[in-house]
Amino acid sequence: MEITFKEVDYTYQPNTPFEHKALKGVSFHIPKGSFTAIIGHTGSGKSTLIQQFNGLLRPTKGTAKIGEFTLSNEKNNQIKELRKKVGMVFQYPEHQLFEETVKKDILFGPKNFGFKMDEVEKKLPKILEDVGLDESLLERSPFELSGGQMRRTAIAGVMLMEPELLVLDEPTAGLDPYGKRQVMELFSHLHQKRDQTTVLVTHDMEDAFKYADQIMVLEDGKVNLIDHPKALYTKKEHLQKLGLDLPEQFHCMDYIERQLGVTFDEPTLSAETIAGLLSNQLKGGDTQ
Amino acid sequence: MNNSRGGNILISFQDVSFQYKESDPYVLKNINLEIEQGEWVSIVGHNGSGKSTAAKLMNGLAIATEGEVVVDERAVSEETIYEIRRKLGMVFQNPENQFVGTTVADDVAFGMENLGVERSEMEVRLKQSLEAVRMKGYEDQEPHRLSGGQKQRIAIAGILAMQPEVIVFDEATTMLDPRGKKDLLDTIQELRKERNLTIVTITHDLNEASYSDRVIVLNQGEVHFEGTPRKLLEQHEMLPLIGLEAPFVTELHQQIKKHGLTITHEPLHYKELVDELWKLHLKK
């Protein structure tokens, strides 16, 4: 699903003393099938922005096109249709589980949106396999599951609706390194095998660099940068000025460049590649 | 109470086991550990390793099923928890869940009011605590308007004002963005230097654990490792087996060794590694 924003403003509580402009003239394009990472610190407007992707919020000014749906200040009566096609995984999705059994919880979304339930149920085993949940858990209470399993349950419910656009709001917050990697690999896998557009909101520059094909930096309610993930290295001074952190590997590469007077051709997260260059330089095999 | 090394033991676990319900499996099994006064100890482990339960046992949010947890020579029990909580403050994971006051000043003063601290003394401590966490000038702000990292620092100020012996941080950086995380770790380091506090941090981030003097690794409710951060990284092969990830510097060190380059000890930071390599191996 392609997304095009044109001069979008969003103002909370307009015409009151609490008026707050969270988005200011935001314009950008997210191509169909892309994986875009949205980066910015707390208060930069990230949450406000992604809530427009499924019509939870509508632009105060300007227009937002999500696939064939156009959102503006005017009321749109197709919101329900839009929401069927846009899957949202918020932070701590397991906090939104509430049904008696895992199965009921997974099926709640599709049922609520009026999907044909016999068809949906046929897809269930496949989705469970995709997200890595064992079928034996279906009749258990979601509250008896481990944190990782709860998160997979919440994700299964979203994936069952086969969204054209999947929006992930810091989906790995609070997980340990192992759980984190598993969840990100899952989303990367789903992105590659499905005809889907993915938007990831994250603080984790390593994930942004590793998984995205486009990065967008928000700052003070405006698009500050929209670029290839390599820009996370080439524009590192700029990003650090904004108070954004770089992957540790990039700090290390930068340090090596300054200490040893070498230049890396490409940013990398691989310790192997960095070690190779470092060793080469120390052994004097390279005359840069 | 002193240990064999002559240090003053502030917290000890003596054969501690814990289960939430009788029918549940043990979350902690036969744990023995000691934390000295003035020490910074990290307790690390994957989700479900029992590390947060260990923290709860220290301030009586949970009471040992078997064995004894002792804080400053008092066994933690229903009778002693209020006394113990004066000595041991705790900062939790979610900054949203720990506010009671409508302003920062009210919030920091809340604990002192409960302790019956005199008004004039309260004002002094309020000022000092906010200075210590670099939040002076925020007295009249509403806590909910602050960033996550600022909220955590206000929570720390509230604890400092009660003049505790030890502060336990239970995954206190997990929900913060990188900037908030760094600020909080800097604050902890400063406090430790200036106030001689004992610090316990519960985390699964080994970069964070490398700030501490000693690391205790829990795995499936048991103590799996105890030693300095450097020692832990030397034994990096075991980390993936217990659901932890070796930090980047350790990975880089391993790769460097493959090129036949060695340094004198396991590095904690890439700067340490690069500087050593440069000194030892650069051919002019």
XYZ file of C-alpha atoms in Angstrom:
572
model
C 0.000 0.000 0.000
C 1.558 3.253 -1.043
C 1.418 6.238 1.306
C 1.601 9.887 0.241
C 1.351 12.782 2.672
C 0.942 16.321 1.351
C 1.482 19.261 3.707
C -0.141 17.480 6.646
C -0.626 19.368 9.916
C -2.022 17.785 13.019
C -3.059 19.875 16.001
C -4.211 18.411 19.325
C -7.009 20.291 21.100
C -7.151 23.175 18.617
C -8.489 26.550 19.789
C -7.935 25.744 23.461
C -5.158 26.811 25.832
C -3.769 23.241 25.437
C -3.436 23.538 21.659
C -0.424 21.582 20.491
C 0.787 21.241 16.924
C 2.312 17.765 16.651
C 2.778 17.612 12.856
C 3.811 20.630 10.821
C 3.575 20.540 7.039
C 4.596 16.916 6.685
C 5.095 15.647 3.097
C 6.613 12.295 2.093
C 6.110 9.205 -0.006
C 6.347 5.554 1.032
C 6.369 3.242 -2.018
C 4.264 0.104 -2.157
C 6.155 -2.945 -0.913
C 8.883 -0.934 0.842
C 10.141 -1.323 4.409
C 10.410 2.129 5.951
C 11.871 2.867 9.380
C 10.625 6.004 11.147
C 13.103 7.389 13.649
C 12.919 10.276 16.052
C 13.016 10.808 19.761
C 10.132 10.966 22.193
C 7.879 13.873 21.266
C 9.041 14.158 17.634
C 5.575 13.280 16.284
C 6.092 9.608 15.389
C 3.024 8.290 17.204
C 0.805 11.079 15.876
C 2.004 10.306 12.370
C 1.360 6.570 12.382
C -2.083 7.027 13.888
C -3.052 8.691 10.614
C -2.132 5.521 8.700
C -5.303 3.768 9.842
C -7.458 6.828 10.446
C -7.252 6.850 14.238
C -6.413 10.508 13.665
C -7.212 12.631 10.602
C -5.051 15.510 9.318
C -6.078 18.928 10.630
C -4.757 20.339 7.335
C -3.430 18.765 4.134
C -4.131 15.287 2.775
C -2.905 11.794 3.561
C -3.339 9.134 0.894
C -3.141 5.556 2.157
C -3.612 3.251 -0.833
C -6.886 4.289 -2.427
C -8.111 6.040 0.729
C -7.763 9.785 1.154
C -7.849 11.292 4.617
C -8.264 14.978 5.287
C -10.049 17.253 7.713
C -13.335 16.029 6.261
C -15.014 12.978 7.728
C -14.345 9.817 5.774
C -16.920 7.034 5.970
C -14.571 4.393 4.603
C -12.433 4.254 7.759
C -13.559 0.734 8.576
C -12.498 -0.470 5.117
C -9.116 1.210 5.598
C -8.599 -0.434 8.965
C -9.229 -3.854 7.483
C -6.179 -3.345 5.304
C -3.856 -1.704 7.803
C -2.486 -3.841 10.617
C -1.114 -2.011 13.631
C 1.125 -3.580 16.257
C 1.515 -1.109 19.094
C 4.081 -1.122 21.898
C 3.450 -3.895 24.375
C 0.676 -5.490 22.254
C 0.268 -8.166 24.900
C -1.378 -5.556 27.143
C -4.303 -5.600 24.732
C -5.095 -9.290 25.143
C -8.345 -9.851 26.984
C -10.185 -12.960 25.756
C -10.633 -16.257 27.621
C -8.543 -18.281 25.210
C -5.675 -17.657 22.837
C -7.874 -18.708 19.917
C -10.648 -16.261 20.770
C -8.122 -13.491 21.137
C -6.519 -14.176 17.769
C -9.913 -14.339 16.066
C -11.315 -11.214 17.742
C -9.949 -8.736 15.200
C -11.121 -10.545 12.042
C -14.533 -11.187 13.633
C -14.921 -7.579 14.659
C -14.147 -6.429 11.122
C -16.700 -8.817 9.645
C -14.336 -11.239 7.919
C -15.815 -14.591 6.828
C -14.915 -16.632 9.846
C -14.872 -20.095 8.253
C -12.248 -18.858 5.789
C -10.285 -17.111 8.503
C -10.182 -20.250 10.648
C -8.770 -22.232 7.740
C -5.814 -19.839 7.648
C -5.184 -20.111 11.368
C -2.709 -23.052 11.368
C -0.562 -21.323 8.744
C -0.439 -18.054 10.713
C 0.418 -19.900 13.912
C 3.305 -21.518 12.108
C 4.443 -18.162 10.714
C 4.523 -16.470 14.116
C 5.904 -19.522 15.888
C 3.042 -20.434 18.209
C 2.185 -24.036 18.958
C -1.386 -25.104 18.174
C -1.650 -26.736 21.592
C -1.757 -23.236 23.111
C -5.016 -22.250 21.384
C -7.317 -23.307 24.202
C -5.121 -21.850 26.952
C -5.787 -18.499 28.583
C -3.532 -15.854 27.009
C -2.578 -14.776 30.537
C -0.895 -18.118 31.228
C 1.561 -17.592 28.390
C 5.114 -16.289 28.600
C 5.750 -12.691 27.543
C 7.102 -13.803 24.169
C 4.117 -16.051 23.495
C 1.688 -13.287 24.447
C 3.352 -10.974 21.980
C 3.131 -13.629 19.251
C -0.573 -14.094 20.022
C -1.199 -10.384 19.533
C 0.793 -10.411 16.284
C -1.081 -13.479 14.988
C -4.385 -11.626 15.401
C -3.101 -8.777 13.231
C -1.526 -11.038 10.592
C -4.681 -13.114 10.222
C -6.337 -10.109 8.575
C -3.583 -10.187 5.928
C -2.866 -6.462 6.066
C -1.548 -4.673 2.997
C 0.203 -2.225 5.288
C 1.750 -3.362 8.558
C 2.649 -0.620 11.033
C 4.941 -1.614 13.904
C 5.368 0.778 16.812
C 8.522 -0.309 18.664
C 7.467 -3.922 18.550
C 10.496 -5.201 20.493
C 10.323 -2.819 23.471
C 11.014 -4.651 26.721
C 12.159 -7.929 25.156
C 15.524 -9.496 25.930
C 18.096 -9.689 23.095
C 17.045 -13.161 22.033
C 13.317 -12.367 22.011
C 14.043 -9.115 20.218
C 15.920 -10.762 17.403
C 13.232 -13.408 16.983
C 10.453 -10.834 16.689
C 12.404 -8.724 14.167
C 13.307 -11.770 12.085
C 9.621 -12.696 12.098
C 8.601 -9.296 10.731
C 11.381 -9.332 8.172
C 10.285 -12.782 7.033
C 6.623 -11.745 6.800
C 7.597 -8.650 4.861
C 9.607 -10.615 2.317
C 7.149 -13.394 1.673
C 3.955 -11.326 1.605
C 3.000 -8.559 -0.761
C 3.084 -6.049 2.043
C 4.302 -2.563 2.904
C 5.944 -2.302 6.322
C 6.488 0.758 8.496
C 8.630 0.322 11.597
C 8.816 2.990 14.297
C 11.977 2.430 16.303
C 14.697 3.902 18.507
C 16.973 1.102 17.475
C 19.234 2.313 14.674
C 20.668 -1.152 14.265
C 17.225 -2.508 13.357
C 16.568 0.465 11.086
C 19.836 -0.123 9.237
C 19.420 -3.890 9.073
C 15.815 -4.226 7.954
C 14.659 -1.019 6.259
C 15.170 0.083 2.664
C 14.212 3.653 3.511
C 14.602 5.696 6.677
C 12.644 8.767 7.686
C 13.735 10.996 10.548
C 11.136 13.116 12.324
C 12.135 16.102 14.398
C 9.798 18.596 16.040
C 6.799 17.468 13.966
C 8.601 17.779 10.632
C 10.322 15.376 8.244
C 13.993 16.095 8.861
C 15.483 13.474 6.578
C 14.241 10.808 4.203
C 16.997 8.685 2.744
C 18.658 5.316 2.190
C 19.643 3.565 5.469
C 23.322 4.198 4.618
C 22.645 7.831 5.542
C 22.639 6.658 9.165
C 26.427 6.528 8.769
C 27.150 9.166 6.159
C 25.030 11.754 7.987
C 26.027 10.686 11.487
C 27.073 14.150 12.679
C 23.705 15.527 11.665
C 21.835 12.718 13.426
C 23.870 13.063 16.588
C 23.098 16.756 16.649
C 19.441 15.759 16.753
C 20.232 13.619 19.800
C 19.748 10.334 17.961
C 22.062 7.507 18.791
C 23.991 5.448 16.237
C 24.609 1.713 16.332
C 27.670 0.932 18.415
C 29.351 -0.485 15.301
C 29.162 2.951 13.647
C 30.726 4.655 16.667
C 33.492 2.103 16.516
C 34.057 2.585 12.760
C 34.182 6.314 13.282
C 36.732 5.896 16.078
C 38.914 3.636 13.918
C 38.724 6.106 11.038
C 39.875 8.922 13.266
C 42.572 6.991 15.128
C 44.105 5.145 12.218
C 43.328 7.413 9.318
C 41.413 4.792 7.333
C 38.134 5.164 5.524
C 35.438 2.542 5.370
C 33.772 2.287 1.959
C 30.462 1.059 3.303
C 28.837 1.201 6.725
C 28.449 -2.270 8.209
C 27.153 -3.953 11.337
C 29.469 -6.903 10.866
C 32.259 -7.325 13.424
C 33.995 -9.590 10.916
C 34.215 -6.858 8.263
C 35.380 -4.221 10.750
C 38.008 -6.594 12.172
C 39.277 -7.360 8.653
C 39.853 -3.733 7.818
C 41.387 -2.976 11.198
C 43.788 -5.881 10.910
C 44.734 -4.956 7.371
C 45.569 -1.448 8.445
C 47.620 -2.521 11.466
C 49.600 -5.046 9.499
C 50.374 -2.384 6.936
C 49.019 -4.483 4.108
C 47.067 -1.602 2.766
C 48.543 1.707 1.741
C 45.693 4.118 2.163
C 28.471 -8.499 59.352
C 31.663 -8.957 57.326
C 32.502 -11.393 54.587
C 35.738 -13.269 54.059
C 37.148 -10.394 51.990
C 36.581 -8.035 54.905
C 33.826 -6.019 53.192
C 30.678 -4.990 55.012
C 27.826 -7.106 53.679
C 24.676 -5.120 53.051
C 22.472 -7.676 51.306
C 22.663 -11.428 51.472
C 20.595 -14.323 50.147
C 20.964 -17.466 52.237
C 19.694 -20.631 50.536
C 16.801 -18.696 49.044
C 14.115 -20.432 46.990
C 10.917 -18.875 45.751
C 7.671 -19.965 44.116
C 4.626 -17.754 43.559
C 2.131 -20.521 44.387
C 2.674 -23.929 45.895
C 1.607 -25.583 42.655
C 3.982 -23.421 40.547
C 7.559 -24.291 39.640
C 10.357 -22.623 41.594
C 11.341 -19.230 40.101
C 14.508 -19.138 42.221
C 16.318 -22.220 43.487
C 18.694 -22.257 46.401
C 20.313 -18.881 45.784
C 23.282 -17.735 47.841
C 24.749 -14.321 47.231
C 26.258 -11.352 49.014
C 26.383 -7.685 48.098
C 28.828 -5.416 49.889
C 28.262 -1.886 51.068
C 29.324 0.567 48.327
C 29.385 -2.058 45.605
C 27.625 -1.848 42.219
C 26.287 -5.262 41.320
C 24.375 -6.182 38.153
C 22.012 -9.108 38.163
C 21.558 -10.267 34.587
C 19.557 -12.988 32.870
C 17.058 -13.487 30.057
C 13.319 -12.830 30.477
C 12.054 -15.370 32.993
C 15.472 -16.116 34.540
C 14.263 -14.975 37.961
C 16.214 -11.705 38.076
C 13.239 -9.438 38.776
C 11.993 -11.825 41.443
C 15.387 -11.513 43.126
C 14.891 -7.731 43.211
C 11.398 -8.081 44.684
C 12.748 -10.303 47.456
C 15.156 -7.541 48.477
C 12.465 -5.044 49.399
C 9.765 -7.443 50.498
C 7.498 -7.181 47.456
C 7.941 -10.934 47.598
C 9.014 -13.005 50.611
C 11.315 -16.033 50.247
C 9.505 -19.392 50.278
C 12.600 -21.009 51.754
C 15.779 -19.489 53.164
C 16.378 -15.869 54.152
C 17.069 -12.537 52.489
C 18.944 -10.193 54.835
C 19.239 -6.439 54.265
C 21.505 -4.488 56.631
C 21.376 -7.273 59.217
C 17.570 -7.550 59.205
C 15.796 -10.512 57.660
C 13.150 -9.395 55.149
C 9.705 -10.348 56.486
C 6.207 -8.873 56.772
C 7.309 -7.267 60.070
C 10.467 -5.632 58.751
C 9.437 -4.458 55.271
C 8.802 -0.815 56.205
C 12.105 -0.531 57.969
C 13.838 -2.200 55.020
C 12.186 -0.009 52.409
C 13.705 3.047 54.116
C 17.112 1.565 53.509
C 16.460 0.094 50.109
C 14.747 2.154 47.430
C 13.578 0.697 44.170
C 13.184 2.178 40.666
C 10.952 0.152 38.380
C 10.742 -0.455 34.641
C 7.741 1.658 33.749
C 8.241 5.355 34.525
C 4.488 5.963 34.155
C 3.571 3.815 37.130
C 5.514 5.445 39.908
C 4.032 8.916 40.371
C 1.747 10.090 43.138
C 2.279 13.867 43.288
C 0.758 16.481 40.985
C 4.066 18.353 40.779
C 7.653 17.138 40.759
C 8.243 18.678 44.199
C 5.148 16.978 45.690
C 6.216 13.720 44.259
C 9.748 13.864 45.623
C 8.415 14.968 49.015
C 5.854 12.156 49.241
C 8.238 9.553 50.686
C 9.658 12.026 53.190
C 6.167 12.928 54.389
C 5.520 9.271 55.072
C 8.709 9.118 57.100
C 7.660 12.223 59.083
C 10.683 14.305 58.050
C 10.504 17.856 59.388
C 9.505 20.614 56.969
C 12.795 22.529 57.019
C 14.804 19.335 56.591
C 12.455 18.290 53.799
C 13.212 21.450 51.839
C 16.942 20.873 52.110
C 16.675 17.271 50.983
C 14.301 18.132 48.147
C 16.783 20.628 46.774
C 19.758 18.282 47.147
C 17.970 15.318 45.587
C 16.838 17.247 42.523
C 20.339 18.628 42.102
C 21.807 15.146 42.351
C 19.690 13.897 39.436
C 20.158 17.145 37.459
C 16.469 18.093 37.633
C 16.750 21.386 39.513
C 14.248 23.909 38.157
C 11.573 21.304 37.469
C 9.976 21.595 40.947
C 6.621 22.924 39.712
C 6.314 20.814 36.559
C 3.658 18.143 36.235
C 5.384 14.740 36.203
C 3.327 13.436 33.272
C 4.755 16.146 31.009
C 8.333 14.915 31.455
C 10.191 12.501 29.172
C 10.666 8.876 30.255
C 14.274 9.461 31.301
C 13.332 12.562 33.298
C 10.564 10.619 35.038
C 13.015 7.920 36.072
C 15.361 10.572 37.470
C 12.514 12.099 39.479
C 11.742 8.637 40.843
C 15.396 8.412 41.912
C 15.219 11.865 43.557
C 12.226 10.676 45.593
C 14.260 7.728 46.820
C 17.398 9.792 47.515
C 15.366 12.142 49.672
C 14.697 9.231 52.011
C 18.474 8.731 52.359
C 18.654 5.041 51.601
C 21.691 2.757 51.782
C 20.988 1.044 48.510
C 19.003 1.649 45.324
C 17.783 -1.245 43.200
C 17.055 -0.507 39.533
C 14.716 -3.160 38.167
C 15.155 -2.872 34.380
C 14.829 0.874 34.853
C 16.340 1.695 31.436
C 14.338 -0.823 29.381
C 11.577 1.559 28.352
C 13.791 4.583 27.757
C 15.108 5.847 24.431
C 18.908 5.824 23.935
C 19.293 9.373 25.228
C 17.222 8.645 28.346
C 19.188 5.458 28.919
C 22.521 7.227 28.778
C 21.357 10.029 31.089
C 20.122 7.529 33.633
C 23.369 5.521 33.629
C 25.400 8.730 33.987
C 23.211 9.733 36.924
C 23.742 6.369 38.612
C 27.516 6.671 38.211
C 27.582 10.173 39.657
C 25.429 9.205 42.635
C 27.601 6.303 43.419
C 30.716 8.445 43.451
C 29.232 11.283 45.456
C 27.107 9.428 47.976
C 28.816 6.079 48.449
C 25.534 4.324 47.706
C 25.228 0.634 47.059
C 23.721 -0.007 43.627
C 21.961 -3.081 42.279
C 20.886 -3.028 38.626
C 18.696 -5.723 37.110
C 19.206 -5.880 33.340
C 19.648 -8.068 30.299
C 21.935 -5.561 28.611
C 25.569 -6.580 29.027
C 26.810 -3.173 27.884
C 24.933 -1.742 30.826
C 26.242 -4.444 33.151
C 29.813 -3.584 32.196
C 29.509 -0.361 34.239
C 29.214 -2.387 37.451
C 31.889 -3.893 39.726
C 30.454 -7.361 39.714
C 27.935 -9.334 37.669
C 25.700 -12.137 38.886
C 24.127 -14.141 36.057
C 20.903 -15.982 36.795
C 19.673 -18.740 34.538
C 16.505 -20.709 35.187
C 16.397 -19.560 38.788
C 19.982 -20.467 39.656
C 23.237 -18.529 39.948
C 25.095 -19.394 36.772
C 28.061 -17.042 37.044
C 29.525 -14.537 39.481
C 32.478 -12.272 38.745
C 33.718 -9.060 37.133
C 32.219 -7.905 33.801
C 35.587 -8.658 32.161
C 35.526 -12.210 33.452
C 31.999 -12.648 32.130
C 32.957 -11.459 28.650
C 35.959 -13.822 28.674
C 33.419 -16.616 28.987
C 31.320 -15.293 26.120
C 30.718 -18.759 24.633
C 28.163 -19.472 27.338
C 26.144 -16.311 26.743
C 23.944 -17.477 23.833
C 23.221 -20.710 25.729
C 21.576 -18.737 28.521
C 19.629 -16.335 26.309
C 22.105 -13.437 26.458
C 23.945 -11.723 23.656
C 27.660 -10.908 23.662
C 28.205 -7.155 23.248
C 29.670 -5.902 19.964
C 33.105 -5.313 21.504
C 33.387 -8.991 22.444
C 32.410 -10.078 18.954
C 34.970 -7.701 17.451
C 37.651 -9.024 19.803
C 36.932 -12.594 18.674
C 37.203 -11.599 15.028
C 40.438 -9.705 15.658
C 41.989 -12.799 17.253
C 41.313 -14.700 14.030
C 43.697 -12.300 12.315
C 46.399 -13.309 14.787
C 46.211 -10.036 16.724
C 46.031 -10.235 20.516
C 45.747 -7.784 23.375
C 46.467 -8.239 27.069
C 42.943 -8.536 28.462
C 39.266 -8.898 27.481
C 38.075 -5.403 26.446
C 34.938 -3.794 27.869
C 34.730 -1.086 25.223
C 35.760 -0.780 21.584
C 38.008 2.196 22.400
C 39.968 0.039 24.785
C 40.346 -2.599 22.069
C 41.341 -0.205 19.277
C 43.791 1.732 21.505
C 45.515 -1.447 22.718
C 45.773 -2.825 19.205
C 47.188 0.414 17.956
C 49.816 0.518 20.705
C 50.833 -3.112 20.395
C 50.608 -3.811 16.715
C 50.861 -0.755 14.525
C 53.828 -1.093 12.215
C 55.354 2.256 11.565
